Amino acid sequence: MGFLNRRSGQGGEDGEARARRQSEDIARIAAGGIPQAAEERLRTLGAEAGQAFTSDLSVPEFALVRRAGLEPITQVLGSCAYHVGWQFMGGGWYTTSQELTTLSDAYNDCRKRAFDRLRVEAELAGADAVVGVRVTAARYEWATDLIEFQAIGTAVRAPELRTPAGPALTNLSGQDCALLLAAGHRPCGVIGATAVFFGTLYTWTQPIPTTAWGAWANVEMVGATQTWYAARHRVLRSLEADAAVLGAGGIVATQWGQEERPYESGDRLAGITFIIHALATAIAPGGGHDSAPIASILSLSKEPA
């Protein structure tokens, strides 16, 4: 009976230890960090510890990354689940196009926190860069006010890629990263932006003809077009500003993603909420090669950001 009591007491202490660690992990996450167990694992990586590296690189990616002098260490993750606050709409909001700044800010802050945690994991692993960063954005039917960003990539040792702010992040694949280095450029970091705009389908200066609702005439939805332009330019301005902060000369490998959510008034479609995501790598000349200034190179493929 004494043995059982001893086990019960030990179990209680273990339970208290688990609760204390969970409380500490919550505090770490609230401060922008990662759980203690993840930190402990990342601090003990490397061949010197007798551990094999892990990566999500394909065989061609691995071969080209190694040829370029990059040494894979481990897969790293950055994640953030985020509650979206209340969006106040001014009077007459359903007749004008406007940015829903509360929603835009929520997406952008959530992504930044995921990137920050990805960089923390890379730093703890002793990495100089993270290549092949893949970012996914998610919303859930069971929690309409919740969004989530996950960023996953392969941490590598490459002293020439390290930036003053820490490990450089890039969404370039292993092959593309090797090509970039061979061309005399280096990645400065991953940059991302989201813009959420509500757009009407028409404007008061260009109302839709009555026949258009009966599909009897072709007519451009000027309000929707205007809103798309505003959202895209908002995203591009954000990307350019972030690239400038990193000291980059341009951006490459831009991935675009978009969502649309209809707004109905009565029995007709009155407007649409447009959500545009973009993800890219900021780059700068490096590696001892002279080069011309870099222009932004955009891909119009519809990929999630």
GROMACS .gro file of C-alpha atoms in nm:
model
  305
    1MET     CA    1   0.000   0.000   0.000
    2GLY     CA    2   0.291   0.229   0.078
    3PHE     CA    3   0.428   0.165  -0.271
    4LEU     CA    4   0.096   0.268  -0.426
    5ASN     CA    5   0.087   0.581  -0.216
    6ARG     CA    6   0.441   0.666  -0.326
    7ARG     CA    7   0.343   0.628  -0.689
    8SER     CA    8   0.034   0.841  -0.637
    9GLY     CA    9   0.240   1.117  -0.479
   10GLN     CA   10   0.497   1.102  -0.757
   11GLY     CA   11   0.219   1.116  -1.014
   12GLY     CA   12   0.084   1.427  -0.845
   13GLU     CA   13   0.427   1.591  -0.863
   14ASP     CA   14   0.454   1.497  -1.231
   15GLY     CA   15   0.113   1.648  -1.292
   16GLU     CA   16   0.220   1.969  -1.123
   17ALA     CA   17   0.540   1.974  -1.329
   18ARG     CA   18   0.343   1.930  -1.650
   19ALA     CA   19   0.103   2.207  -1.553
   20ARG     CA   20   0.395   2.434  -1.466
   21ARG     CA   21   0.566   2.363  -1.798
   22GLN     CA   22   0.242   2.428  -1.990
   23SER     CA   23   0.204   2.759  -1.808
   24GLU     CA   24   0.564   2.850  -1.893
   25ASP     CA   25   0.512   2.753  -2.258
   26ILE     CA   26   0.203   2.974  -2.280
   27ALA     CA   27   0.406   3.263  -2.141
   28ARG     CA   28   0.682   3.193  -2.393
   29ILE     CA   29   0.437   3.190  -2.684
   30ALA     CA   30   0.266   3.507  -2.562
   31ALA     CA   31   0.610   3.673  -2.570
   32GLY     CA   32   0.663   3.558  -2.929
   33GLY     CA   33   0.880   3.256  -2.847
   34ILE     CA   34   0.845   2.880  -2.882
   35PRO     CA   35   0.778   2.598  -2.631
   36GLN     CA   36   1.067   2.488  -2.410
   37ALA     CA   37   1.075   2.133  -2.550
   38ALA     CA   38   1.122   2.266  -2.902
   39GLU     CA   39   1.405   2.491  -2.785
   40GLU     CA   40   1.579   2.203  -2.606
   41ARG     CA   41   1.560   1.985  -2.918
   42LEU     CA   42   1.696   2.256  -3.146
   43ARG     CA   43   1.993   2.325  -2.918
   44THR     CA   44   2.114   1.964  -2.947
   45LEU     CA   45   2.119   1.927  -3.325
   46GLY     CA   46   2.409   1.862  -3.557
   47ALA     CA   47   2.643   1.588  -3.668
   48GLU     CA   48   2.864   1.650  -3.363
   49ALA     CA   49   2.572   1.530  -3.150
   50GLY     CA   50   2.546   1.212  -3.357
   51GLN     CA   51   2.221   1.317  -3.523
   52ALA     CA   52   2.134   1.305  -3.892
   53PHE     CA   53   1.997   1.623  -4.047
   54THR     CA   54   1.632   1.648  -4.148
   55SER     CA   55   1.495   1.848  -4.440
   56ASP     CA   56   1.207   1.872  -4.685
   57LEU     CA   57   1.449   1.911  -4.976
   58SER     CA   58   1.412   1.688  -5.280
   59VAL     CA   59   1.719   1.500  -5.403
   60PRO     CA   60   1.794   1.759  -5.679
   61GLU     CA   61   1.748   2.041  -5.427
   62PHE     CA   62   1.980   1.875  -5.177
   63ALA     CA   63   2.248   1.812  -5.440
   64LEU     CA   64   2.242   2.172  -5.567
   65VAL     CA   65   2.227   2.320  -5.218
   66ARG     CA   66   2.535   2.121  -5.114
   67ARG     CA   67   2.714   2.215  -5.436
   68ALA     CA   68   2.647   2.580  -5.350
   69GLY     CA   69   2.809   2.527  -5.010
   70LEU     CA   70   2.493   2.518  -4.796
   71GLU     CA   71   2.475   2.255  -4.522
   72PRO     CA   72   2.123   2.137  -4.421
   73ILE     CA   73   2.065   2.109  -4.046
   74THR     CA   74   1.697   2.052  -3.972
   75GLN     CA   75   1.342   2.140  -4.062
   76VAL     CA   76   1.212   2.444  -3.877
   77LEU     CA   77   0.860   2.565  -3.816
   78GLY     CA   78   0.690   2.890  -3.730
   79SER     CA   79   0.319   2.893  -3.648
   80CYS     CA   80   0.062   3.138  -3.518
   81ALA     CA   81  -0.312   3.105  -3.456
   82TYR     CA   82  -0.479   3.446  -3.433
   83HIS     CA   83  -0.817   3.585  -3.333
   84VAL     CA   84  -0.948   3.849  -3.573
   85GLY     CA   85  -1.097   4.154  -3.405
   86TRP     CA   86  -1.412   4.348  -3.485
   87GLN     CA   87  -1.408   4.548  -3.807
   88PHE     CA   88  -1.592   4.879  -3.777
   89MET     CA   89  -1.751   5.002  -4.100
   90GLY     CA   90  -1.840   5.365  -4.151
   91GLY     CA   91  -2.175   5.490  -4.271
   92GLY     CA   92  -2.262   5.393  -4.626
   93TRP     CA   93  -1.990   5.124  -4.626
   94TYR     CA   94  -2.195   4.905  -4.861
   95THR     CA   95  -2.180   5.167  -5.135
   96THR     CA   96  -1.806   5.240  -5.132
   97SER     CA   97  -1.484   5.043  -5.175
   98GLN     CA   98  -1.249   5.051  -4.876
   99GLU     CA   99  -0.978   4.856  -4.700
  100LEU     CA  100  -1.086   4.653  -4.397
  101THR     CA  101  -0.780   4.749  -4.197
  102THR     CA  102  -0.859   4.538  -3.891
  103LEU     CA  103  -0.864   4.227  -4.108
  104SER     CA  104  -0.553   4.327  -4.307
  105ASP     CA  105  -0.363   4.398  -3.985
  106ALA     CA  106  -0.467   4.063  -3.836
  107TYR     CA  107  -0.334   3.866  -4.134
  108ASN     CA  108  -0.009   4.064  -4.146
  109ASP     CA  109   0.060   4.042  -3.773
  110CYS     CA  110  -0.021   3.670  -3.770
  111ARG     CA  111   0.221   3.603  -4.058
  112LYS     CA  112   0.494   3.813  -3.896
  113ARG     CA  113   0.466   3.615  -3.572
  114ALA     CA  114   0.497   3.288  -3.767
  115PHE     CA  115   0.809   3.424  -3.945
  116ASP     CA  116   0.958   3.540  -3.616
  117ARG     CA  117   0.916   3.193  -3.462
  118LEU     CA  118   1.065   3.033  -3.774
  119ARG     CA  119   1.367   3.261  -3.736
  120VAL     CA  120   1.393   3.178  -3.363
  121GLU     CA  121   1.405   2.806  -3.441
  122ALA     CA  122   1.669   2.862  -3.709
  123GLU     CA  123   1.878   3.068  -3.466
  124LEU     CA  124   1.858   2.800  -3.197
  125ALA     CA  125   1.966   2.537  -3.451
  126GLY     CA  126   2.274   2.741  -3.535
  127ALA     CA  127   2.155   2.815  -3.888
  128ASP     CA  128   2.248   3.107  -4.110
  129ALA     CA  129   1.948   3.079  -4.343
  130VAL     CA  130   1.623   2.892  -4.409
  131VAL     CA  131   1.554   2.782  -4.766
  132GLY     CA  132   1.238   2.653  -4.932
  133VAL     CA  133   1.008   2.835  -4.689
  134ARG     CA  134   0.647   2.735  -4.752
  135VAL     CA  135   0.371   2.943  -4.596
  136THR     CA  136   0.009   2.835  -4.567
  137ALA     CA  137  -0.282   3.047  -4.449
  138ALA     CA  138  -0.594   2.883  -4.311
  139ARG     CA  139  -0.940   2.974  -4.184
  140TYR     CA  140  -1.182   2.731  -4.027
  141GLU     CA  141  -1.556   2.678  -4.052
  142TRP     CA  142  -1.575   2.597  -3.681
  143ALA     CA  143  -1.411   2.929  -3.588
  144THR     CA  144  -1.483   3.202  -3.840
  145ASP     CA  145  -1.290   3.462  -3.639
  146LEU     CA  146  -0.970   3.252  -3.629
  147ILE     CA  147  -0.685   3.257  -3.882
  148GLU     CA  148  -0.359   3.064  -3.884
  149PHE     CA  149  -0.026   3.092  -4.062
  150GLN     CA  150   0.233   2.815  -4.075
  151ALA     CA  151   0.583   2.861  -4.217
  152ILE     CA  152   0.805   2.556  -4.275
  153GLY     CA  153   1.152   2.538  -4.427
  154THR     CA  154   1.497   2.380  -4.407
  155ALA     CA  155   1.757   2.550  -4.187
  156VAL     CA  156   2.107   2.554  -4.338
  157ARG     CA  157   2.457   2.663  -4.243
  158ALA     CA  158   2.584   2.925  -4.486
  159PRO     CA  159   2.776   3.210  -4.317
  160GLU     CA  160   2.770   3.422  -4.633
  161LEU     CA  161   2.388   3.432  -4.621
  162ARG     CA  162   2.350   3.546  -4.262
  163THR     CA  163   2.206   3.895  -4.219
  164PRO     CA  164   2.254   4.147  -3.934
  165ALA     CA  165   1.902   4.056  -3.819
  166GLY     CA  166   1.985   3.683  -3.805
  167PRO     CA  167   1.918   3.391  -4.039
  168ALA     CA  168   1.797   3.491  -4.386
  169LEU     CA  169   1.464   3.338  -4.489
  170THR     CA  170   1.374   3.261  -4.849
  171ASN     CA  171   1.083   3.094  -5.022
  172LEU     CA  172   1.317   2.995  -5.307
  173SER     CA  173   1.356   2.622  -5.366
  174GLY     CA  174   1.697   2.464  -5.326
  175GLN     CA  175   1.755   2.479  -5.702
  176ASP     CA  176   1.650   2.844  -5.727
  177CYS     CA  177   1.861   2.940  -5.427
  178ALA     CA  178   2.166   2.776  -5.586
  179LEU     CA  179   2.097   2.957  -5.915
  180LEU     CA  180   2.058   3.288  -5.733
  181LEU     CA  181   2.393   3.247  -5.557
  182ALA     CA  182   2.562   3.143  -5.881
  183ALA     CA  183   2.429   3.461  -6.043
  184GLY     CA  184   2.595   3.674  -5.776
  185HIS     CA  185   2.294   3.757  -5.560
  186ARG     CA  186   2.180   3.657  -5.214
  187PRO     CA  187   1.843   3.633  -5.039
  188CYS     CA  188   1.783   3.901  -4.774
  189GLY     CA  189   1.462   3.756  -4.633
  190VAL     CA  190   1.106   3.646  -4.698
  191ILE     CA  191   0.852   3.926  -4.720
  192GLY     CA  192   0.476   3.888  -4.719
  193ALA     CA  193   0.168   4.107  -4.728
  194THR     CA  194  -0.209   4.073  -4.715
  195ALA     CA  195  -0.472   4.331  -4.805
  196VAL     CA  196  -0.844   4.290  -4.734
  197PHE     CA  197  -1.078   4.523  -4.924
  198PHE     CA  198  -1.454   4.544  -4.950
  199GLY     CA  199  -1.564   4.632  -5.300
  200THR     CA  200  -1.898   4.728  -5.446
  201LEU     CA  201  -1.982   4.591  -5.791
  202TYR     CA  202  -2.064   4.935  -5.928
  203THR     CA  203  -2.023   5.303  -5.844
  204TRP     CA  204  -2.274   5.585  -5.824
  205THR     CA  205  -2.106   5.749  -6.124
  206GLN     CA  206  -2.143   5.431  -6.329
  207PRO     CA  207  -2.455   5.244  -6.222
  208ILE     CA  208  -2.527   4.907  -6.379
  209PRO     CA  209  -2.797   4.911  -6.648
  210THR     CA  210  -3.111   4.730  -6.548
  211THR     CA  211  -3.066   4.485  -6.832
  212ALA     CA  212  -2.729   4.374  -6.694
  213TRP     CA  213  -2.896   4.193  -6.407
  214GLY     CA  214  -3.093   3.995  -6.663
  215ALA     CA  215  -2.769   3.901  -6.846
  216TRP     CA  216  -2.884   4.093  -7.156
  217ALA     CA  217  -2.579   4.316  -7.185
  218ASN     CA  218  -2.204   4.311  -7.128
  219VAL     CA  219  -2.085   4.565  -6.873
  220GLU     CA  220  -1.772   4.599  -6.662
  221MET     CA  221  -1.820   4.596  -6.287
  222VAL     CA  222  -1.619   4.914  -6.237
  223GLY     CA  223  -1.643   4.909  -5.859
  224ALA     CA  224  -1.500   4.557  -5.838
  225THR     CA  225  -1.219   4.637  -6.082
  226GLN     CA  226  -1.130   4.947  -5.883
  227THR     CA  227  -1.119   4.746  -5.561
  228TRP     CA  228  -0.892   4.479  -5.711
  229TYR     CA  229  -0.648   4.748  -5.823
  230ALA     CA  230  -0.648   4.910  -5.480
  231ALA     CA  231  -0.586   4.577  -5.304
  232ARG     CA  232  -0.304   4.469  -5.537
  233HIS     CA  233  -0.128   4.804  -5.515
  234ARG     CA  234  -0.162   4.801  -5.136
  235VAL     CA  235   0.014   4.463  -5.128
  236LEU     CA  236   0.289   4.573  -5.367
  237ARG     CA  237   0.356   4.888  -5.165
  238SER     CA  238   0.394   4.675  -4.852
  239LEU     CA  239   0.634   4.434  -5.026
  240GLU     CA  240   0.846   4.720  -5.159
  241ALA     CA  241   0.862   4.886  -4.817
  242ASP     CA  242   0.967   4.562  -4.644
  243ALA     CA  243   1.230   4.494  -4.912
  244ALA     CA  244   1.375   4.843  -4.860
  245VAL     CA  245   1.401   4.781  -4.483
  246LEU     CA  246   1.606   4.467  -4.559
  247GLY     CA  247   1.837   4.662  -4.789
  248ALA     CA  248   1.723   4.464  -5.092
  249GLY     CA  249   1.740   4.575  -5.454
  250GLY     CA  250   1.426   4.388  -5.560
  251ILE     CA  251   1.198   4.093  -5.503
  252VAL     CA  252   1.167   3.760  -5.684
  253ALA     CA  253   0.958   3.442  -5.667
  254THR     CA  254   0.640   3.628  -5.578
  255GLN     CA  255   0.349   3.396  -5.504
  256TRP     CA  256  -0.006   3.531  -5.514
  257GLY     CA  257  -0.315   3.395  -5.347
  258GLN     CA  258  -0.665   3.536  -5.335
  259GLU     CA  259  -1.000   3.477  -5.171
  260GLU     CA  260  -1.341   3.628  -5.233
  261ARG     CA  261  -1.640   3.642  -5.001
  262PRO     CA  262  -1.975   3.772  -5.132
  263TYR     CA  263  -2.199   4.022  -4.955
  264GLU     CA  264  -2.568   4.004  -5.040
  265SER     CA  265  -2.823   4.278  -4.990
  266GLY     CA  266  -3.178   4.160  -5.028
  267ASP     CA  267  -3.182   3.910  -5.310
  268ARG     CA  268  -2.882   4.037  -5.506
  269LEU     CA  269  -2.504   4.043  -5.481
  270ALA     CA  270  -2.410   4.391  -5.361
  271GLY     CA  271  -2.037   4.358  -5.301
  272ILE     CA  272  -1.743   4.131  -5.242
  273THR     CA  273  -1.467   4.115  -4.981
  274PHE     CA  274  -1.138   4.059  -5.161
  275ILE     CA  275  -0.842   3.908  -4.974
  276ILE     CA  276  -0.506   3.915  -5.153
  277HIS     CA  277  -0.195   3.743  -5.013
  278ALA     CA  278   0.158   3.775  -5.152
  279LEU     CA  279   0.485   3.611  -5.054
  280ALA     CA  280   0.827   3.682  -5.205
  281THR     CA  281   1.201   3.680  -5.143
  282ALA     CA  282   1.389   4.008  -5.119
  283ILE     CA  283   1.735   3.985  -5.281
  284ALA     CA  284   2.047   4.196  -5.309
  285PRO     CA  285   2.374   4.175  -5.503
  286GLY     CA  286   2.630   3.958  -5.329
  287GLY     CA  287   2.889   3.691  -5.382
  288GLY     CA  288   3.143   3.912  -5.556
  289HIS     CA  289   2.954   3.960  -5.882
  290ASP     CA  290   2.855   4.296  -6.021
  291SER     CA  291   2.498   4.327  -6.138
  292ALA     CA  292   2.244   4.577  -6.260
  293PRO     CA  293   1.966   4.700  -6.028
  294ILE     CA  294   1.694   4.440  -5.985
  295ALA     CA  295   1.333   4.492  -6.082
  296SER     CA  296   1.045   4.314  -5.910
  297ILE     CA  297   0.968   3.988  -6.091
  298LEU     CA  298   0.613   3.875  -6.031
  299SER     CA  299   0.453   3.537  -6.092
  300LEU     CA  300   0.080   3.543  -6.162
  301SER     CA  301   0.030   3.177  -6.063
  302LYS     CA  302  -0.246   3.136  -5.808
  303GLU     CA  303  -0.070   2.984  -5.509
  304PRO     CA  304  -0.154   3.018  -5.142
  305ALA     CA  305   0.052   3.262  -4.946
   0.00000   0.00000   0.00000
